[in-house]
Short mmCIF file of C-alpha atoms in Angstrom, two decimals:
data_model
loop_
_atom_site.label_atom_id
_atom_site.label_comp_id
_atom_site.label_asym_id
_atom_site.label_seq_id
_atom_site.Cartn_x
_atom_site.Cartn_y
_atom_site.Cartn_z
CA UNK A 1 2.46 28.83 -4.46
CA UNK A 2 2.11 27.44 -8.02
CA UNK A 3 0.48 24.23 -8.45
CA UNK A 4 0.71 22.52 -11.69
CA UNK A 5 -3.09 20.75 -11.97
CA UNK A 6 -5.41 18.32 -13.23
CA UNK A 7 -4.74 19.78 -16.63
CA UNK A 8 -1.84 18.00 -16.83
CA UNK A 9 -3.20 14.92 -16.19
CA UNK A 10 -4.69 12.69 -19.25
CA UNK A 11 -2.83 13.98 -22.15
CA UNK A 12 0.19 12.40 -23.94
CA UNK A 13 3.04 14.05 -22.82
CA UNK A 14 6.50 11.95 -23.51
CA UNK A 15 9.80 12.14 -22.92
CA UNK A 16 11.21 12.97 -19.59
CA UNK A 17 10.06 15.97 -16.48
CA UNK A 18 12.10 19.13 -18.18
CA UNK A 19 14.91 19.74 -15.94
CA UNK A 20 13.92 23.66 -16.00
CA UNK A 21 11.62 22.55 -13.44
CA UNK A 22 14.01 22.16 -11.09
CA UNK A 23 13.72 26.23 -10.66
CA UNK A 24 9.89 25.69 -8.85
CA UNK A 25 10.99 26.20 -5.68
CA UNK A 26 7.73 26.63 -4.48
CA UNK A 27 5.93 23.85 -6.41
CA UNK A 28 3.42 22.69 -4.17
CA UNK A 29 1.73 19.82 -6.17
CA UNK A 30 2.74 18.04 -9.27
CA UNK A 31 -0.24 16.38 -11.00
CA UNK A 32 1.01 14.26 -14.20
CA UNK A 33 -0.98 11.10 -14.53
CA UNK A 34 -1.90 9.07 -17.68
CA UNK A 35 0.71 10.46 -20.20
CA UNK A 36 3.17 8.56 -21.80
CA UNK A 37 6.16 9.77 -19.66
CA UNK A 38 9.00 8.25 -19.67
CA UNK A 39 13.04 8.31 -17.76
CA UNK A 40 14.07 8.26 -14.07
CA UNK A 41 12.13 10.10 -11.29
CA UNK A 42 14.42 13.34 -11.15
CA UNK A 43 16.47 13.49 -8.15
CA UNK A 44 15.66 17.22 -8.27
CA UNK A 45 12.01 17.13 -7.06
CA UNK A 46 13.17 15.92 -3.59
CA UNK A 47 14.51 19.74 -3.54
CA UNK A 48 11.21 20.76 -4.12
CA UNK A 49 10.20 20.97 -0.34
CA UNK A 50 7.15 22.77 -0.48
CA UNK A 51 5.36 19.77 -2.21
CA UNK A 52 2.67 18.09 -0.41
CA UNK A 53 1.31 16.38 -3.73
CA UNK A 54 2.50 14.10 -6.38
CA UNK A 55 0.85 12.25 -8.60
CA UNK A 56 2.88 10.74 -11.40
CA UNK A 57 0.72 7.57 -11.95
CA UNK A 58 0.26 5.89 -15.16
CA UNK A 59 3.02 6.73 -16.99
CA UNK A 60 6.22 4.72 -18.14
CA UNK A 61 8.55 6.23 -15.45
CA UNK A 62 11.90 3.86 -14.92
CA UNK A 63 14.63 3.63 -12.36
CA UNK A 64 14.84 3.67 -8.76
CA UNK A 65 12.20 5.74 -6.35
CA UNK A 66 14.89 8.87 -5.47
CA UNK A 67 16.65 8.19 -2.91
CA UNK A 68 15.86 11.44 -0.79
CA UNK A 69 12.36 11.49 -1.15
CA UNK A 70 12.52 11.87 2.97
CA UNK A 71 13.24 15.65 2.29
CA UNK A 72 9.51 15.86 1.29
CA UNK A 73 8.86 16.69 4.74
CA UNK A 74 5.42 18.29 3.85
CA UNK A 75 4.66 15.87 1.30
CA UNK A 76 1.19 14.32 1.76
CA UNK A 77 0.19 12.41 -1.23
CA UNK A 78 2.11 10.40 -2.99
CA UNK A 79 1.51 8.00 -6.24
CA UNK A 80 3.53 6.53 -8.48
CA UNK A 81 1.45 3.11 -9.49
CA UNK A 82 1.53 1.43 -12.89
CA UNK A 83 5.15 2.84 -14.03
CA UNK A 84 8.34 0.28 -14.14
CA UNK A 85 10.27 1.46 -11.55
CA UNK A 86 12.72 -1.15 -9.99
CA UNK A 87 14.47 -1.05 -6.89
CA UNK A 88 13.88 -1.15 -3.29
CA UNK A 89 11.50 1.84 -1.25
CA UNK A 90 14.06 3.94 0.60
CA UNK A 91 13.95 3.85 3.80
CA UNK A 92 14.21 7.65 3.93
CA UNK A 93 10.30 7.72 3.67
CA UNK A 94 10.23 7.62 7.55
CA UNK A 95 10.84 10.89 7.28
CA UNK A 96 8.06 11.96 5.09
CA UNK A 97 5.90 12.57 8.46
CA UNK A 98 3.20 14.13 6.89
CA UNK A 99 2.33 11.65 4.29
CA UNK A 100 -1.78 10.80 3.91
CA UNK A 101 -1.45 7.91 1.12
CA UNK A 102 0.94 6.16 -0.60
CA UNK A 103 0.60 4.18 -3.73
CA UNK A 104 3.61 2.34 -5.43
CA UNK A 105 1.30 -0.53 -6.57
CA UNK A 106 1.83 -1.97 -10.14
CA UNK A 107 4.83 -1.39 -10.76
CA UNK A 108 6.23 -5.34 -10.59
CA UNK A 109 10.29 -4.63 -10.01
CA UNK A 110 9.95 -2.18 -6.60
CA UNK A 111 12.04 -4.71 -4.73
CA UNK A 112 12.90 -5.31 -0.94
CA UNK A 113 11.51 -4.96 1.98
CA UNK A 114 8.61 -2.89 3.38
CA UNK A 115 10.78 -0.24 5.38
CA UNK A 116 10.51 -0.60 9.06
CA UNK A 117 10.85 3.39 8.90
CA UNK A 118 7.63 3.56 7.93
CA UNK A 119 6.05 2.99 10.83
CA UNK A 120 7.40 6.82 11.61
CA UNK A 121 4.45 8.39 9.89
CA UNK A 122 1.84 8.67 12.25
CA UNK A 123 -1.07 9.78 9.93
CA UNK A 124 -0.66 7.77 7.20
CA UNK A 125 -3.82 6.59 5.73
CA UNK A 126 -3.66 4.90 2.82
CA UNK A 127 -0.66 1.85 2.01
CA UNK A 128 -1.00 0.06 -1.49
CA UNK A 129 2.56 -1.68 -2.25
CA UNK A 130 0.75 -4.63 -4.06
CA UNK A 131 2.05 -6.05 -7.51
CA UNK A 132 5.09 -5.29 -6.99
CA UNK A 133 8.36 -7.60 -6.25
CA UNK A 134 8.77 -7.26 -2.36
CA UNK A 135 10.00 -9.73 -0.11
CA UNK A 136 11.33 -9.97 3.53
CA UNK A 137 8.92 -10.12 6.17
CA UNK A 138 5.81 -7.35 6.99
CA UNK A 139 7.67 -5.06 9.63
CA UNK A 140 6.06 -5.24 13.53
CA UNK A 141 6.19 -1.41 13.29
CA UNK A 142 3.15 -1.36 11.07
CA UNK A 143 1.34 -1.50 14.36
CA UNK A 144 2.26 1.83 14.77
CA UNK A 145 0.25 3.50 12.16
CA UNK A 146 -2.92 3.99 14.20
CA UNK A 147 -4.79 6.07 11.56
CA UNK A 148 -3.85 3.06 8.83
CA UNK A 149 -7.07 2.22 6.86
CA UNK A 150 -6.34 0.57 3.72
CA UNK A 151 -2.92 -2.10 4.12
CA UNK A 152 -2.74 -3.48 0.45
CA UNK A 153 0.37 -5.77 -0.22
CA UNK A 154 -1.01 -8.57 -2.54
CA UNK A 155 0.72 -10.36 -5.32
CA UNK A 156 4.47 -9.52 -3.95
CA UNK A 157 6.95 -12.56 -2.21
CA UNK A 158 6.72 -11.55 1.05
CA UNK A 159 7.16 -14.08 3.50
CA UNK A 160 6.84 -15.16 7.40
CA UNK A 161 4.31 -14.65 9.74
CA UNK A 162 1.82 -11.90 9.71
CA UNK A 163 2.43 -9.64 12.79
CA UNK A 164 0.50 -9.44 15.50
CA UNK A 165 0.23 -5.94 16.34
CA UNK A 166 -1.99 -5.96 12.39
CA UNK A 167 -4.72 -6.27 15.76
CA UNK A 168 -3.42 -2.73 16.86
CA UNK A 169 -4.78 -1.09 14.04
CA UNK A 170 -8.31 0.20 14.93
CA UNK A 171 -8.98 2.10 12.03
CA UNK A 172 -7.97 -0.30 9.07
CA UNK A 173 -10.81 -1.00 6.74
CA UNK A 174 -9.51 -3.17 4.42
CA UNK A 175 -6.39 -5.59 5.07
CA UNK A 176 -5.20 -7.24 1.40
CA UNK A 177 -2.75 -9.46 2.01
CA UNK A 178 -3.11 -12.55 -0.85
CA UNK A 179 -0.70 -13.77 -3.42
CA UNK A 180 1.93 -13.76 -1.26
CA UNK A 181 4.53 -16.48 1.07
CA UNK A 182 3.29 -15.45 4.26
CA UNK A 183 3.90 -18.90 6.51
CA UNK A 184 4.08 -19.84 10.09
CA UNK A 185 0.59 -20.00 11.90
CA UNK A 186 -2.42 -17.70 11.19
CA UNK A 187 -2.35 -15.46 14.37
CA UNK A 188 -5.11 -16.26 16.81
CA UNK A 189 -5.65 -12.24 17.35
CA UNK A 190 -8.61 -10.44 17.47
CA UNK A 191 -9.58 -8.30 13.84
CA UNK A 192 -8.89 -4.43 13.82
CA UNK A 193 -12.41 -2.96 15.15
CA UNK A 194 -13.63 -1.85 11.54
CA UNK A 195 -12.19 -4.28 9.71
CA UNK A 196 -14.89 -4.66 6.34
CA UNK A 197 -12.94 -6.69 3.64
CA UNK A 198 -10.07 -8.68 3.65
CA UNK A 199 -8.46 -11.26 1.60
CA UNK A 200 -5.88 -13.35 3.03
CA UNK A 201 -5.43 -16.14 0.32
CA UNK A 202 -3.98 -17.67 -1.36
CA UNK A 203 -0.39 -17.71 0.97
CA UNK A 204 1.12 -21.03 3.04
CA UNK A 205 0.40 -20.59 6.62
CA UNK A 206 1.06 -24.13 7.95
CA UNK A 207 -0.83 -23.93 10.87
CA UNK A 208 -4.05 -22.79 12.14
CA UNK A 209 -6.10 -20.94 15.29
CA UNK A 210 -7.76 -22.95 17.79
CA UNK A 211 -11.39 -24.05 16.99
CA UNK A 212 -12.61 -21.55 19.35
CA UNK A 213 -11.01 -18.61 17.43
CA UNK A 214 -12.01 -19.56 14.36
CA UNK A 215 -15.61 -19.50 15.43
CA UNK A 216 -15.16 -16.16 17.23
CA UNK A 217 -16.61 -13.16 15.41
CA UNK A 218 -14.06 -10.59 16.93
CA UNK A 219 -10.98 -12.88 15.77
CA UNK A 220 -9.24 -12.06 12.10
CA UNK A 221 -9.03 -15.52 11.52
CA UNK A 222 -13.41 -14.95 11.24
CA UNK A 223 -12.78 -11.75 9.30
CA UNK A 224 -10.63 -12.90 6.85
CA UNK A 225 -12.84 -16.49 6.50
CA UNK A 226 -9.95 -18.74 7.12
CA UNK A 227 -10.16 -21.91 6.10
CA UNK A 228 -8.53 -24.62 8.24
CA UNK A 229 -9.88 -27.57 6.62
CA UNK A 230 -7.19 -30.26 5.07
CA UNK A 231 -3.66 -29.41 5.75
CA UNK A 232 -4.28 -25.17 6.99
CA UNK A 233 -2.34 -24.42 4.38
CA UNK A 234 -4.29 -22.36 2.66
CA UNK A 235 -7.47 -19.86 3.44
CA UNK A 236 -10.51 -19.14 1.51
CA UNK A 237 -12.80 -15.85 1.66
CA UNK A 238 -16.27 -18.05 1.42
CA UNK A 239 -18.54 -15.63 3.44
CA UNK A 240 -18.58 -13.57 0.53
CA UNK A 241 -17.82 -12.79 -2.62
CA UNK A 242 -14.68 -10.85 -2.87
CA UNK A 243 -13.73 -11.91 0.80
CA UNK A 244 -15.85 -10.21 2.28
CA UNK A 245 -16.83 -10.91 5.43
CA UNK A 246 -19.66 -9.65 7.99
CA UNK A 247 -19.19 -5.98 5.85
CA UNK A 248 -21.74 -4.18 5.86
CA UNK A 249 -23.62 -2.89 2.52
CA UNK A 250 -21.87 0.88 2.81
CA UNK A 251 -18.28 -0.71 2.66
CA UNK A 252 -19.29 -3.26 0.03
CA UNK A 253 -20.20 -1.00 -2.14
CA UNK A 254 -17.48 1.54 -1.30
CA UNK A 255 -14.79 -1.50 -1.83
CA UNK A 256 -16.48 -2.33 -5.35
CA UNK A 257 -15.71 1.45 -6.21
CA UNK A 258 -12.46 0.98 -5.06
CA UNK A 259 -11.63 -1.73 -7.02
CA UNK A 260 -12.74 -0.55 -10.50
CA UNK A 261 -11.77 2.51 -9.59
CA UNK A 262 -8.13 1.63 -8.50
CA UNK A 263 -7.48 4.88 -7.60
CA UNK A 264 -6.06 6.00 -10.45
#
C-alpha cells in the first residue's frame, strides 16, 4: 500500500489536499503536519478506507470534521490539533472501531457535545478534545473505554457532573479535566487503579465528598487533591506541582514530556 510519510511533515506546503488524491485508493497513512495548509478537510478521504493513519496537525485546516469519517473503519490514529476547524465531532466516529488515539485539541470552535458513540471503540487509547468549544455534559459511556489512558478535556464549557463510571476506567493514567463548568458534587468514587496525574480545577462543583473520602488514598477526590475548604466550589492540585498527586517519579517525568511535547 502507499503511504505518504514523515517527509511530508515540516515543510510549508499551502493551499488545499490536491483533489487528484482522491485516486489513492489504497492510501494507508497520510502524514502532513506543520505546513501551512489551508481549506476544508476533503470529504473524499473518508473514501479512502484503507487508512489507519492521519496526521494533519498543525496546519490552518477550516470547516467542519467530515461528516463520514465513520467509514474509516481501519483507521487507528487520528490528529487534527491546532487547525480552526468549527463544528461539532460527528457522531459517526463510533464507528471508527479501530481507533488507538484521537487528538482534536486546539482547535477552539469544535463545538458540541462529546459523542456518546464514542464509547463504541473499545481500544481507544488516547482522548485529547481540550481547547476546544464543547459543551453538554461528559457522556456515562466513557466508562466503556476500558483500555482509555489519557482523558484530556480542559479549557472547553462542559458542564454537569462528572460521571461515575470515570472509576471504571482501570487503565487511565492521566484524567485532565480543568477549565471547564463541571457542577453538582465531586463524586465520592474510588480513582481509576493507575491513575498518576490529574487536574480537576478550576470548575464549580458545589458540593463535596464526605471527610472520610477525602482522606482516603484510593478515592479520586485524594487523587485529584480536592480542596473542600470554604464554599467546595472549587479544587486545588496542592500535593504537587502540576497536580500531581501520589505519582510516582516514572509518570512525572513521562507527563513533563508530555506536556512540552504536546504530541505534536
Amino acid at each position: 500500500m502507499i503511504s505518504l510519510a514523515s517527509h511530508l511533515r515540516n515543510n510549508s506546503f499551502t493551499g488545499p489536499i490536491p483533489d487528484t488524491w482522491a485516486s489513492m485508493a489504497t492510501l494507508s497513512g497520510l502524514f502532513l503536519s506543520n505546513n501551512k495548509l489551508t481549506g476544508p478537510i476533503p470529504a473524499f478521504l473518508t473514501k479512502l478506507t484503507f487508512l489507519t493513519s492521519i496526521a494533519l496537525d498543525g496546519n490552518a485546516f477550516t470547516g467542519m470534521i467530515p461528516s463520514d469519517l465513520g467509514n474509516l473503519v481501519q483507521l487507528q490514529t487520528i490528529n487534527l490539533k491546532g487547525n480552526q476547524l468549527s463544528g461539532p465531532i460527528p457522531d459517526s466516529i463510533g464507528n471508527c472501531v479501530s481507533l488507538n488515539v484521537i487528538n482534536f485539541s486546539g482547535n477552539s470552535k469544535i463545538n458540541g457535545s462529546i459523542p456518546t458513540t464514542m464509547g463504541n471503540i473499545p481500544g481507544l487509547q488516547w482522548l485529547d478534545l481540550s481547547s476546544n468549544a464543547l459543551s453538554g455534559e461528559i457522556p456515562a459511556q466513557i466508562g466503556n473505554l476500558a483500555n482509555l489512558q489519557r482523558f484530556i478535556i480542559d479549557t472547553n464549557n462542559i458542564k454537569g457532573p462528572l460521571p461515575s463510571q470515570i472509576a471504571l476506567l482501570n487503565q487511565l493514567q492521566y484524567l485532565i479535566i480543568s477549565h471547564n463548568n463541571l457542577d453538582g458534587g465531586f463524586p465520592a468514587i474510588a480513582a481509576p487503579p493507575l491513575l498518576g496525574f490529574c487536574r480537576a480545577t478550576p470548575n464549580t462543583f458545589q458540593t463535596c465528598p464526605p471527610t472520610d473520602v477525602m482522606a482516603n488514598p484510593s478515592s479520586l477526590a485524594f487523587a485529584c487533591s480536592f480542596d473542600c475548604t470554604g464554599s467546595g466550589k472549587k479544587s486545588t492540585t496542592s500535593a504537587a506541582p502540576g497536580g500531581y498527586a501520589n505519582a510516582t517519579p516514572a509518570v512525572i517525568i513521562a507527563t513533563a514530556l508530555v506536556l512540552l511535547m504536546s504530541w505534536a
